[in-house]
Amino acid sequence: MRDAVASGWWSTGPRVAEFEAAFADFTGSRHAVAVSSGTAALHLALVACGCGPGDEVILPSLNFVAAASVVRHAGATPVLCDIVGERDLTLDLNLNPADVDAAAGPRAKAVVALHYGGLACDIDALLELAERRGLTVIEDAAHAPGGMHRGRACGTLGRVGCFSFFSNKNMPIGEGGMVVTADDAVAERVRLLRSHGMTALSWDRARGHASGYDVVASGFNYRLDEPRAAIGLVQLARLPGANAARARLAARYRERLDGVAGLALPTAGPAHATSAHHLMVVVLQRAGIRDELRAALAARRIQTSVHYPPIHRFSAFAELSARPLPRTDALAERVLTLPLYAHMTEEQVDEVADALIDEMERVTR
Ligand SMILES: *Cc1c(COP(=O)(O)O)cnc(C)c1O
C-alpha cells in the first residue's frame, strides 16, 4: 500500500491487475474485474448480461437495497421474491426457487441470487429453473467471499458473480468490488463499461501502449484504485484465516444458543455448502420484542443489527409490495444479527450469548 502510494500512480494500474489475477485464482474463475464497489459490480453485471428497458429482474426482498436500485438504473424492473422460510423444522433465509419460478413472467430476464449471510442459496434448483425458463443467474456474493458450494466458489456458480469489499464485509478494503465470470464477452463488456466505454486506459497510454482511444459505449467510472488493490492483495491472503475464525465463532454461538427458549437459528446449510459466515443471525420466536431487546443489549454495549428491513417496505419500492411475500413478512420482523468479526474472541461470544439469554428472559417474562 505504501509502495502503491509512493509509486505516484494512484488510478487503475498494475496492482489492480495483480489483485484481479489473485482473486480469479482464489475463486477459480476465468475472469475477475475489479470495480469501485459491490453496487458497481451488480450494476455492470446486469448491463453486461443485457438487462435493460422492458426486462424484469428477480431478486429476494430480504436483501440489501443495492441490487434493486441498480436493476432500476439499468432501466429494468425489479421483481421481489420470497425466502424459503420455515421448512421441515429448519429455517432458511435464502431465496426460494419455487417463488422465483412463480415470479418469473414472460419479461423475466435474470435472477440476482443472494447468498444470504455467506451461505450458498439453493443454486442447483435455481440453475435448473434458469435453464428451463431462459433466465440469466447473477450471484450477489457480497456476503460470500470464500463461501463454497459442491467444491466451487460462490460467485462462480451462475453466469456472473459480484463481490463487495466494503468496510463491514469479510474482506474489507474500504470501498471496492469484483465481478467474476467465465464468460469472455461479459468480462470484456464489464471492463469496457467500468471505464467510460473507452478502448484504452490512461495506464496504457502513459506507458505508450496506446496513443488514442475510441469510446464504443456509454460507460461509467467504476474503477478501483491502486492503494485499495494493494490492500486487497493483503486482505485476500488473510481471508481464509479470517473465515475460519468466523466459522469457529459461529459454531460457538450455535453451541450456546441452540435450544434457548424463544430463539431459533437459521439452518447451517447442507453438507455440500461451506458458509463464509458473514452474519450471525438469530430469529426471535416472538414478534414485537426486537426493539426492546436491541436497546437492552445496546445498554450492555453490545451492538446488534437487522439484515434486512425488506426492500418492499421502503417508500422508494412500495409499488413492489403488491406481490405477496408471506415468509419474508413473517421473518423480517424477527431477525436479529449478533456481533461477528474475525478478531472477536470466544469469551466475547460467550458474553454476547449470556447477555442475549438474560435479556430474552427479561423481555419475554
Ligand atoms: C454490501 C452489499 C452490497 C453492496 O456492496 P457495496 O460495496 O457496499 O456497494 C450489495 N448487496 C449486498 C447483499 C451487500 O451486503
mmCIF file of C-alpha atoms and ligand atoms in Angstrom:
data_model
loop_
_atom_site.group_PDB
_atom_site.id
_atom_site.type_symbol
_atom_site.label_atom_id
_atom_site.label_comp_id
_atom_site.label_asym_id
_atom_site.label_seq_id
_atom_site.Cartn_x
_atom_site.Cartn_y
_atom_site.Cartn_z
ATOM 1 C CA MET A 1 0.000 0.000 0.000
ATOM 2 C CA ARG A 2 2.861 2.390 0.861
ATOM 3 C CA ASP A 3 4.536 1.358 -2.419
ATOM 4 C CA ALA A 4 1.302 1.987 -4.300
ATOM 5 C CA VAL A 5 1.096 5.491 -2.851
ATOM 6 C CA ALA A 6 4.814 6.180 -3.368
ATOM 7 C CA SER A 7 4.657 4.941 -6.975
ATOM 8 C CA GLY A 8 2.827 8.153 -7.875
ATOM 9 C CA TRP A 9 0.292 6.191 -9.951
ATOM 10 C CA TRP A 10 -2.899 6.002 -7.916
ATOM 11 C CA SER A 11 -5.540 5.177 -10.504
ATOM 12 C CA THR A 12 -6.083 1.714 -12.010
ATOM 13 C CA GLY A 13 -2.742 0.135 -12.888
ATOM 14 C CA PRO A 14 -0.527 -2.898 -12.265
ATOM 15 C CA ARG A 15 -1.675 -3.584 -8.672
ATOM 16 C CA VAL A 16 -5.299 -3.725 -9.775
ATOM 17 C CA ALA A 17 -4.286 -6.259 -12.442
ATOM 18 C CA GLU A 18 -2.405 -8.263 -9.818
ATOM 19 C CA PHE A 19 -5.399 -8.146 -7.440
ATOM 20 C CA GLU A 20 -7.706 -9.315 -10.240
ATOM 21 C CA ALA A 21 -5.407 -12.220 -11.113
ATOM 22 C CA ALA A 22 -5.161 -13.239 -7.441
ATOM 23 C CA PHE A 23 -8.939 -13.078 -6.976
ATOM 24 C CA ALA A 24 -9.563 -15.058 -10.175
ATOM 25 C CA ASP A 25 -7.145 -17.664 -8.883
ATOM 26 C CA PHE A 26 -8.745 -17.719 -5.418
ATOM 27 C CA THR A 27 -12.264 -18.217 -6.778
ATOM 28 C CA GLY A 28 -11.232 -20.422 -9.688
ATOM 29 C CA SER A 29 -12.887 -18.078 -12.169
ATOM 30 C CA ARG A 30 -11.670 -17.334 -15.679
ATOM 31 C CA HIS A 31 -12.016 -13.563 -15.329
ATOM 32 C CA ALA A 32 -12.086 -11.143 -12.408
ATOM 33 C CA VAL A 33 -12.646 -7.434 -12.958
ATOM 34 C CA ALA A 34 -12.096 -5.060 -10.018
ATOM 35 C CA VAL A 35 -14.567 -2.221 -9.575
ATOM 36 C CA SER A 36 -15.235 0.593 -7.116
ATOM 37 C CA SER A 37 -17.964 -1.147 -5.071
ATOM 38 C CA GLY A 38 -20.224 -4.166 -4.826
ATOM 39 C CA THR A 39 -23.052 -1.997 -6.109
ATOM 40 C CA ALA A 40 -20.994 -1.080 -9.185
ATOM 41 C CA ALA A 41 -20.280 -4.802 -9.683
ATOM 42 C CA LEU A 42 -24.009 -5.587 -9.666
ATOM 43 C CA HIS A 43 -24.807 -2.695 -11.998
ATOM 44 C CA LEU A 44 -22.168 -3.724 -14.540
ATOM 45 C CA ALA A 45 -23.161 -7.409 -14.294
ATOM 46 C CA LEU A 46 -26.769 -6.538 -15.119
ATOM 47 C CA VAL A 47 -25.849 -4.281 -18.040
ATOM 48 C CA ALA A 48 -23.250 -6.727 -19.382
ATOM 49 C CA CYS A 49 -25.875 -9.511 -19.317
ATOM 50 C CA GLY A 50 -28.164 -7.335 -21.397
ATOM 51 C CA CYS A 51 -30.733 -6.394 -18.732
ATOM 52 C CA GLY A 52 -32.436 -3.194 -19.801
ATOM 53 C CA PRO A 53 -35.747 -1.495 -20.508
ATOM 54 C CA GLY A 54 -38.638 -3.945 -20.784
ATOM 55 C CA ASP A 55 -36.852 -6.640 -18.781
ATOM 56 C CA GLU A 56 -37.710 -7.898 -15.328
ATOM 57 C CA VAL A 57 -35.035 -8.966 -12.870
ATOM 58 C CA ILE A 58 -35.986 -11.183 -9.930
ATOM 59 C CA LEU A 59 -34.331 -10.841 -6.532
ATOM 60 C CA PRO A 60 -35.139 -11.561 -2.884
ATOM 61 C CA SER A 61 -36.748 -8.789 -0.841
ATOM 62 C CA LEU A 62 -34.802 -9.864 2.273
ATOM 63 C CA ASN A 63 -31.700 -8.228 0.886
ATOM 64 C CA PHE A 64 -29.663 -5.062 0.890
ATOM 65 C CA VAL A 65 -31.295 -2.439 -1.331
ATOM 66 C CA ALA A 66 -28.357 -2.106 -3.772
ATOM 67 C CA ALA A 67 -29.413 -4.839 -6.209
ATOM 68 C CA ALA A 68 -32.953 -3.468 -6.521
ATOM 69 C CA SER A 69 -31.651 0.058 -7.152
ATOM 70 C CA VAL A 70 -29.209 -0.945 -9.861
ATOM 71 C CA VAL A 71 -31.862 -3.025 -11.640
ATOM 72 C CA ARG A 72 -33.728 0.264 -11.997
ATOM 73 C CA HIS A 73 -30.561 2.151 -13.023
ATOM 74 C CA ALA A 74 -30.111 -0.439 -15.784
ATOM 75 C CA GLY A 75 -33.612 0.507 -16.973
ATOM 76 C CA ALA A 76 -35.159 -2.829 -15.967
ATOM 77 C CA THR A 77 -37.855 -3.568 -13.393
ATOM 78 C CA PRO A 78 -37.136 -5.391 -10.126
ATOM 79 C CA VAL A 79 -39.486 -8.210 -9.098
ATOM 80 C CA LEU A 80 -39.152 -9.177 -5.446
ATOM 81 C CA CYS A 81 -39.439 -12.768 -4.342
ATOM 82 C CA ASP A 82 -39.704 -14.659 -1.109
ATOM 83 C CA ILE A 83 -37.291 -16.645 1.041
ATOM 84 C CA VAL A 84 -37.638 -20.341 1.835
ATOM 85 C CA GLY A 85 -38.575 -19.663 5.452
ATOM 86 C CA GLU A 86 -39.580 -22.464 7.830
ATOM 87 C CA ARG A 87 -39.475 -25.898 6.226
ATOM 88 C CA ASP A 88 -39.046 -29.371 7.743
ATOM 89 C CA LEU A 89 -38.084 -27.871 11.114
ATOM 90 C CA THR A 90 -35.358 -25.734 9.550
ATOM 91 C CA LEU A 91 -35.254 -22.020 8.953
ATOM 92 C CA ASP A 92 -33.773 -20.884 5.653
ATOM 93 C CA LEU A 93 -33.340 -17.173 4.954
ATOM 94 C CA ASN A 94 -32.135 -17.691 1.382
ATOM 95 C CA LEU A 95 -34.300 -17.134 -1.651
ATOM 96 C CA ASN A 96 -36.982 -19.620 -2.563
ATOM 97 C CA PRO A 97 -36.530 -21.172 -6.032
ATOM 98 C CA ALA A 98 -40.221 -22.098 -6.200
ATOM 99 C CA ASP A 99 -41.141 -18.452 -5.697
ATOM 100 C CA VAL A 100 -38.574 -17.355 -8.300
ATOM 101 C CA ASP A 101 -40.359 -19.719 -10.691
ATOM 102 C CA ALA A 102 -43.715 -18.208 -9.720
ATOM 103 C CA ALA A 103 -42.392 -14.640 -10.041
ATOM 104 C CA ALA A 104 -40.870 -15.182 -13.495
ATOM 105 C CA GLY A 105 -43.234 -13.793 -16.103
ATOM 106 C CA PRO A 106 -42.664 -13.566 -19.860
ATOM 107 C CA ARG A 107 -40.433 -10.494 -19.447
ATOM 108 C CA ALA A 108 -38.162 -12.044 -16.820
ATOM 109 C CA LYS A 109 -34.553 -11.852 -17.955
ATOM 110 C CA ALA A 110 -32.384 -12.560 -14.925
ATOM 111 C CA VAL A 111 -32.345 -13.503 -11.275
ATOM 112 C CA VAL A 112 -29.946 -11.917 -8.786
ATOM 113 C CA ALA A 113 -29.274 -14.723 -6.322
ATOM 114 C CA LEU A 114 -28.039 -13.547 -2.941
ATOM 115 C CA HIS A 115 -26.063 -15.970 -0.780
ATOM 116 C CA TYR A 116 -27.569 -14.650 2.455
ATOM 117 C CA GLY A 117 -25.124 -14.398 5.334
ATOM 118 C CA GLY A 118 -22.440 -16.151 3.277
ATOM 119 C CA LEU A 119 -24.299 -19.465 2.898
ATOM 120 C CA ALA A 120 -24.949 -20.558 -0.694
ATOM 121 C CA CYS A 121 -28.608 -20.391 -1.697
ATOM 122 C CA ASP A 122 -30.238 -23.410 -3.396
ATOM 123 C CA ILE A 123 -28.268 -22.742 -6.557
ATOM 124 C CA ASP A 124 -28.888 -26.226 -8.004
ATOM 125 C CA ALA A 125 -32.629 -25.578 -8.134
ATOM 126 C CA LEU A 126 -32.082 -22.039 -9.422
ATOM 127 C CA LEU A 127 -29.761 -23.095 -12.234
ATOM 128 C CA GLU A 128 -32.229 -25.808 -13.259
ATOM 129 C CA LEU A 129 -35.124 -23.379 -13.383
ATOM 130 C CA ALA A 130 -32.997 -20.667 -15.030
ATOM 131 C CA GLU A 131 -32.149 -23.124 -17.798
ATOM 132 C CA ARG A 132 -35.790 -24.160 -18.180
ATOM 133 C CA ARG A 133 -37.100 -20.570 -18.129
ATOM 134 C CA GLY A 134 -34.249 -18.934 -20.079
ATOM 135 C CA LEU A 135 -33.041 -16.747 -17.188
ATOM 136 C CA THR A 136 -29.527 -15.492 -16.506
ATOM 137 C CA VAL A 137 -28.247 -16.182 -12.983
ATOM 138 C CA ILE A 138 -26.249 -13.309 -11.453
ATOM 139 C CA GLU A 139 -24.871 -14.083 -7.988
ATOM 140 C CA ASP A 140 -24.773 -11.414 -5.330
ATOM 141 C CA ALA A 141 -21.819 -12.864 -3.435
ATOM 142 C CA ALA A 142 -21.282 -9.735 -1.301
ATOM 143 C CA HIS A 143 -21.614 -11.905 1.826
ATOM 144 C CA ALA A 144 -19.818 -14.920 0.436
ATOM 145 C CA PRO A 145 -16.143 -14.468 -0.494
ATOM 146 C CA GLY A 146 -14.631 -17.854 0.366
ATOM 147 C CA GLY A 147 -18.077 -19.497 0.563
ATOM 148 C CA MET A 148 -18.263 -22.799 -1.320
ATOM 149 C CA HIS A 149 -20.914 -24.992 -2.929
ATOM 150 C CA ARG A 150 -20.102 -28.550 -4.077
ATOM 151 C CA GLY A 151 -16.406 -27.643 -4.166
ATOM 152 C CA ARG A 152 -16.897 -24.500 -6.224
ATOM 153 C CA ALA A 153 -16.643 -20.898 -5.028
ATOM 154 C CA CYS A 154 -19.757 -18.837 -4.504
ATOM 155 C CA GLY A 155 -19.789 -16.261 -7.289
ATOM 156 C CA THR A 156 -18.681 -18.787 -9.925
ATOM 157 C CA LEU A 157 -21.889 -20.852 -9.987
ATOM 158 C CA GLY A 158 -24.011 -18.627 -12.242
ATOM 159 C CA ARG A 159 -23.083 -16.570 -15.294
ATOM 160 C CA VAL A 160 -21.615 -13.687 -13.272
ATOM 161 C CA GLY A 161 -20.713 -13.215 -9.612
ATOM 162 C CA CYS A 162 -20.464 -9.924 -7.722
ATOM 163 C CA PHE A 163 -18.401 -9.296 -4.582
ATOM 164 C CA SER A 164 -18.141 -6.322 -2.221
ATOM 165 C CA PHE A 165 -15.092 -5.236 -0.256
ATOM 166 C CA PHE A 166 -16.956 -2.605 1.779
ATOM 167 C CA SER A 167 -15.642 -1.976 5.298
ATOM 168 C CA ASN A 168 -18.048 -4.309 7.126
ATOM 169 C CA LYS A 169 -17.696 -7.291 4.755
ATOM 170 C CA ASN A 170 -15.498 -10.398 5.176
ATOM 171 C CA MET A 171 -12.735 -8.917 3.015
ATOM 172 C CA PRO A 172 -12.765 -5.163 3.604
ATOM 173 C CA ILE A 173 -10.601 -2.697 1.712
ATOM 174 C CA GLY A 174 -12.653 0.447 2.446
ATOM 175 C CA GLU A 175 -14.720 0.557 -0.741
ATOM 176 C CA GLY A 176 -14.403 -1.863 -3.646
ATOM 177 C CA GLY A 177 -15.907 -4.766 -5.518
ATOM 178 C CA MET A 178 -15.194 -7.525 -8.022
ATOM 179 C CA VAL A 179 -17.034 -9.093 -10.938
ATOM 180 C CA VAL A 180 -16.114 -12.704 -11.766
ATOM 181 C CA THR A 181 -17.247 -14.674 -14.792
ATOM 182 C CA ALA A 182 -16.241 -17.488 -17.107
ATOM 183 C CA ASP A 183 -17.909 -15.667 -19.999
ATOM 184 C CA ASP A 184 -15.345 -13.823 -22.189
ATOM 185 C CA ALA A 185 -17.916 -11.469 -23.707
ATOM 186 C CA VAL A 186 -19.358 -10.482 -20.312
ATOM 187 C CA ALA A 187 -15.865 -9.864 -18.893
ATOM 188 C CA GLU A 188 -14.931 -7.697 -21.867
ATOM 189 C CA ARG A 189 -18.152 -5.716 -21.569
ATOM 190 C CA VAL A 190 -17.645 -5.155 -17.821
ATOM 191 C CA ARG A 191 -14.057 -3.963 -18.415
ATOM 192 C CA LEU A 192 -15.192 -1.548 -21.082
ATOM 193 C CA LEU A 193 -18.129 -0.110 -19.124
ATOM 194 C CA ARG A 194 -16.065 0.202 -15.934
ATOM 195 C CA SER A 195 -14.019 2.950 -17.571
ATOM 196 C CA HIS A 196 -16.298 5.150 -19.705
ATOM 197 C CA GLY A 197 -16.578 2.683 -22.581
ATOM 198 C CA MET A 198 -13.060 3.718 -23.615
ATOM 199 C CA THR A 199 -10.915 1.321 -25.624
ATOM 200 C CA ALA A 200 -7.669 2.240 -23.777
ATOM 201 C CA LEU A 201 -6.910 3.060 -20.127
ATOM 202 C CA SER A 202 -4.796 6.044 -19.017
ATOM 203 C CA TRP A 203 -2.320 3.447 -17.713
ATOM 204 C CA ASP A 204 -1.879 2.012 -21.226
ATOM 205 C CA ARG A 205 -1.496 5.470 -22.698
ATOM 206 C CA ALA A 206 1.028 6.545 -20.027
ATOM 207 C CA ARG A 207 3.148 3.518 -20.857
ATOM 208 C CA GLY A 208 2.998 4.355 -24.552
ATOM 209 C CA HIS A 209 0.970 1.238 -25.336
ATOM 210 C CA ALA A 210 -1.804 3.320 -26.858
ATOM 211 C CA SER A 211 -1.835 6.842 -28.181
ATOM 212 C CA GLY A 212 -5.522 7.471 -28.632
ATOM 213 C CA TYR A 213 -8.792 5.842 -27.779
ATOM 214 C CA ASP A 214 -12.303 5.404 -29.025
ATOM 215 C CA VAL A 215 -15.474 5.396 -26.926
ATOM 216 C CA VAL A 216 -17.597 2.476 -28.042
ATOM 217 C CA ALA A 217 -20.332 2.574 -25.363
ATOM 218 C CA SER A 218 -21.699 4.973 -22.759
ATOM 219 C CA GLY A 219 -19.947 3.754 -19.653
ATOM 220 C CA PHE A 220 -19.258 4.652 -16.063
ATOM 221 C CA ASN A 221 -16.334 5.464 -13.846
ATOM 222 C CA TYR A 222 -16.414 2.341 -11.669
ATOM 223 C CA ARG A 223 -12.648 1.810 -11.465
ATOM 224 C CA LEU A 224 -10.744 0.607 -8.392
ATOM 225 C CA ASP A 225 -7.555 2.486 -7.448
ATOM 226 C CA GLU A 226 -4.044 1.206 -6.764
ATOM 227 C CA PRO A 227 -3.847 1.762 -2.968
ATOM 228 C CA ARG A 228 -7.052 -0.224 -2.470
ATOM 229 C CA ALA A 229 -5.884 -3.012 -4.783
ATOM 230 C CA ALA A 230 -2.697 -3.227 -2.681
ATOM 231 C CA ILE A 231 -4.836 -3.523 0.470
ATOM 232 C CA GLY A 232 -6.972 -6.089 -1.366
ATOM 233 C CA LEU A 233 -3.963 -8.324 -2.038
ATOM 234 C CA VAL A 234 -3.152 -8.350 1.683
ATOM 235 C CA GLN A 235 -6.783 -8.906 2.710
ATOM 236 C CA LEU A 236 -7.253 -11.731 0.197
ATOM 237 C CA ALA A 237 -4.293 -13.572 1.720
ATOM 238 C CA ARG A 238 -5.894 -13.144 5.157
ATOM 239 C CA LEU A 239 -9.392 -14.181 4.070
ATOM 240 C CA PRO A 240 -9.152 -17.975 4.587
ATOM 241 C CA GLY A 241 -7.847 -17.488 8.133
ATOM 242 C CA ALA A 242 -10.455 -14.829 8.863
ATOM 243 C CA ASN A 243 -13.285 -17.049 7.534
ATOM 244 C CA ALA A 244 -12.013 -19.982 9.605
ATOM 245 C CA ALA A 245 -12.094 -17.761 12.701
ATOM 246 C CA ARG A 246 -15.655 -16.689 11.825
ATOM 247 C CA ALA A 247 -16.645 -20.354 11.434
ATOM 248 C CA ARG A 248 -15.287 -21.217 14.891
ATOM 249 C CA LEU A 249 -17.044 -18.238 16.483
ATOM 250 C CA ALA A 250 -20.315 -19.059 14.704
ATOM 251 C CA ALA A 251 -20.047 -22.656 15.941
ATOM 252 C CA ARG A 252 -19.564 -21.363 19.494
ATOM 253 C CA TYR A 253 -22.656 -19.151 19.140
ATOM 254 C CA ARG A 254 -24.634 -22.179 17.931
ATOM 255 C CA GLU A 255 -23.442 -24.270 20.859
ATOM 256 C CA ARG A 256 -24.547 -21.562 23.276
ATOM 257 C CA LEU A 257 -27.826 -20.564 21.618
ATOM 258 C CA ASP A 258 -29.225 -23.775 20.152
ATOM 259 C CA GLY A 259 -32.312 -24.723 22.120
ATOM 260 C CA VAL A 260 -32.611 -21.424 24.038
ATOM 261 C CA ALA A 261 -36.295 -20.675 24.648
ATOM 262 C CA GLY A 262 -37.706 -18.032 22.314
ATOM 263 C CA LEU A 263 -34.849 -18.249 19.818
ATOM 264 C CA ALA A 264 -34.344 -20.170 16.587
ATOM 265 C CA LEU A 265 -31.197 -20.440 14.498
ATOM 266 C CA PRO A 266 -31.224 -20.386 10.684
ATOM 267 C CA THR A 267 -30.011 -23.566 9.006
ATOM 268 C CA ALA A 268 -26.251 -24.104 8.929
ATOM 269 C CA GLY A 269 -26.811 -25.400 5.380
ATOM 270 C CA PRO A 270 -26.359 -28.767 3.679
ATOM 271 C CA ALA A 271 -23.074 -30.669 3.950
ATOM 272 C CA HIS A 272 -22.096 -29.629 0.405
ATOM 273 C CA ALA A 273 -22.115 -25.910 1.306
ATOM 274 C CA THR A 274 -19.419 -24.085 3.290
ATOM 275 C CA SER A 275 -20.574 -20.737 4.580
ATOM 276 C CA ALA A 276 -18.361 -17.647 4.610
ATOM 277 C CA HIS A 277 -20.135 -16.799 7.908
ATOM 278 C CA HIS A 278 -20.650 -13.151 7.070
ATOM 279 C CA LEU A 279 -23.526 -12.815 9.548
ATOM 280 C CA MET A 280 -24.577 -14.430 12.809
ATOM 281 C CA VAL A 281 -28.351 -14.196 12.641
ATOM 282 C CA VAL A 282 -30.839 -15.447 15.216
ATOM 283 C CA VAL A 283 -34.608 -15.495 14.754
ATOM 284 C CA LEU A 284 -36.823 -14.427 17.634
ATOM 285 C CA GLN A 285 -39.863 -16.649 18.004
ATOM 286 C CA ARG A 286 -41.985 -13.742 19.131
ATOM 287 C CA ALA A 287 -42.525 -10.641 17.009
ATOM 288 C CA GLY A 288 -42.569 -7.240 18.665
ATOM 289 C CA ILE A 289 -39.757 -7.704 21.175
ATOM 290 C CA ARG A 290 -36.811 -6.945 18.911
ATOM 291 C CA ASP A 291 -36.525 -3.202 19.577
ATOM 292 C CA GLU A 292 -36.621 -3.672 23.333
ATOM 293 C CA LEU A 293 -34.106 -6.492 23.139
ATOM 294 C CA ARG A 294 -31.751 -4.454 20.962
ATOM 295 C CA ALA A 295 -31.960 -1.480 23.323
ATOM 296 C CA ALA A 296 -31.209 -3.728 26.320
ATOM 297 C CA LEU A 297 -28.187 -5.215 24.528
ATOM 298 C CA ALA A 298 -27.007 -1.748 23.441
ATOM 299 C CA ALA A 299 -27.146 -0.663 27.101
ATOM 300 C CA ARG A 300 -24.738 -3.542 27.765
ATOM 301 C CA ARG A 301 -22.505 -2.197 24.973
ATOM 302 C CA ILE A 302 -23.466 -4.958 22.532
ATOM 303 C CA GLN A 303 -24.207 -3.712 19.053
ATOM 304 C CA THR A 304 -26.776 -5.635 17.025
ATOM 305 C CA SER A 305 -28.287 -5.015 13.619
ATOM 306 C CA VAL A 306 -31.038 -6.199 11.296
ATOM 307 C CA HIS A 307 -30.403 -7.890 7.938
ATOM 308 C CA TYR A 308 -32.598 -6.643 6.473
ATOM 309 C CA PRO A 309 -35.618 -4.412 6.557
ATOM 310 C CA PRO A 310 -37.132 -5.958 3.391
ATOM 311 C CA ILE A 311 -36.886 -3.900 0.228
ATOM 312 C CA HIS A 312 -40.656 -3.868 -0.376
ATOM 313 C CA ARG A 313 -41.174 -1.921 2.874
ATOM 314 C CA PHE A 314 -39.096 1.082 1.732
ATOM 315 C CA SER A 315 -41.015 4.037 0.307
ATOM 316 C CA ALA A 316 -38.958 4.067 -2.896
ATOM 317 C CA PHE A 317 -40.018 0.449 -3.576
ATOM 318 C CA ALA A 318 -43.556 0.490 -2.173
ATOM 319 C CA GLU A 319 -45.012 -0.269 -5.611
ATOM 320 C CA LEU A 320 -43.261 -3.659 -5.462
ATOM 321 C CA SER A 321 -45.156 -4.689 -2.329
ATOM 322 C CA ALA A 322 -48.158 -5.950 -4.316
ATOM 323 C CA ARG A 323 -46.561 -9.389 -4.736
ATOM 324 C CA PRO A 324 -47.258 -11.391 -1.585
ATOM 325 C CA LEU A 325 -44.090 -12.299 0.312
ATOM 326 C CA PRO A 326 -45.536 -14.114 3.339
ATOM 327 C CA ARG A 327 -42.331 -15.788 4.524
ATOM 328 C CA THR A 328 -40.299 -12.602 4.276
ATOM 329 C CA ASP A 329 -43.047 -10.685 6.075
ATOM 330 C CA ALA A 330 -43.225 -13.313 8.818
ATOM 331 C CA LEU A 331 -39.479 -13.428 9.457
ATOM 332 C CA ALA A 332 -38.167 -9.931 8.691
ATOM 333 C CA GLU A 333 -39.657 -8.597 11.951
ATOM 334 C CA ARG A 334 -37.866 -11.270 13.928
ATOM 335 C CA VAL A 335 -34.319 -11.495 12.544
ATOM 336 C CA LEU A 336 -31.528 -10.149 14.716
ATOM 337 C CA THR A 337 -27.839 -10.023 13.783
ATOM 338 C CA LEU A 338 -25.301 -10.531 16.573
ATOM 339 C CA PRO A 339 -21.698 -9.280 16.546
ATOM 340 C CA LEU A 340 -19.351 -11.467 14.476
ATOM 341 C CA TYR A 341 -15.916 -10.498 13.224
ATOM 342 C CA ALA A 342 -12.713 -12.437 12.704
ATOM 343 C CA HIS A 343 -10.760 -10.993 15.633
ATOM 344 C CA MET A 344 -13.634 -11.491 18.088
ATOM 345 C CA THR A 345 -12.735 -13.810 20.968
ATOM 346 C CA GLU A 346 -14.671 -16.839 22.184
ATOM 347 C CA GLU A 347 -15.063 -15.033 25.543
ATOM 348 C CA GLN A 348 -16.757 -12.154 23.735
ATOM 349 C CA VAL A 349 -19.111 -14.619 22.013
ATOM 350 C CA ASP A 350 -19.953 -16.063 25.433
ATOM 351 C CA GLU A 351 -20.523 -12.580 26.800
ATOM 352 C CA VAL A 352 -22.957 -11.789 23.964
ATOM 353 C CA ALA A 353 -24.701 -15.163 24.359
ATOM 354 C CA ASP A 354 -25.060 -14.692 28.129
ATOM 355 C CA ALA A 355 -26.431 -11.187 27.680
ATOM 356 C CA LEU A 356 -28.859 -12.318 24.979
ATOM 357 C CA ILE A 357 -30.161 -15.242 27.065
ATOM 358 C CA ASP A 358 -30.514 -12.923 30.047
ATOM 359 C CA GLU A 359 -32.346 -10.174 28.222
ATOM 360 C CA MET A 360 -34.546 -12.662 26.307
ATOM 361 C CA GLU A 361 -35.765 -13.957 29.653
ATOM 362 C CA ARG A 362 -36.401 -10.453 30.896
ATOM 363 C CA VAL A 363 -38.284 -9.109 27.872
ATOM 364 C CA THR A 364 -40.434 -12.223 27.459
ATOM 365 C CA ARG A 365 -41.289 -12.538 31.157
HETATM 366 C C1 LIG B 1 -22.736 -4.738 0.812
HETATM 367 C C2 LIG B 1 -23.731 -5.298 -0.116
HETATM 368 C C3 LIG B 1 -23.924 -4.773 -1.393
HETATM 369 C C4 LIG B 1 -23.260 -3.518 -1.858
HETATM 370 O O1 LIG B 1 -21.878 -3.507 -1.790
HETATM 371 P P1 LIG B 1 -21.114 -2.084 -1.705
HETATM 372 O O2 LIG B 1 -19.692 -2.472 -1.869
HETATM 373 O O3 LIG B 1 -21.406 -1.503 -0.353
HETATM 374 O O4 LIG B 1 -21.610 -1.240 -2.801
HETATM 375 C C5 LIG B 1 -24.819 -5.387 -2.229
HETATM 376 N N1 LIG B 1 -25.517 -6.451 -1.843
HETATM 377 C C6 LIG B 1 -25.371 -6.981 -0.614
HETATM 378 C C7 LIG B 1 -26.167 -8.175 -0.246
HETATM 379 C C8 LIG B 1 -24.490 -6.425 0.288
HETATM 380 O O5 LIG B 1 -24.363 -6.949 1.509
#
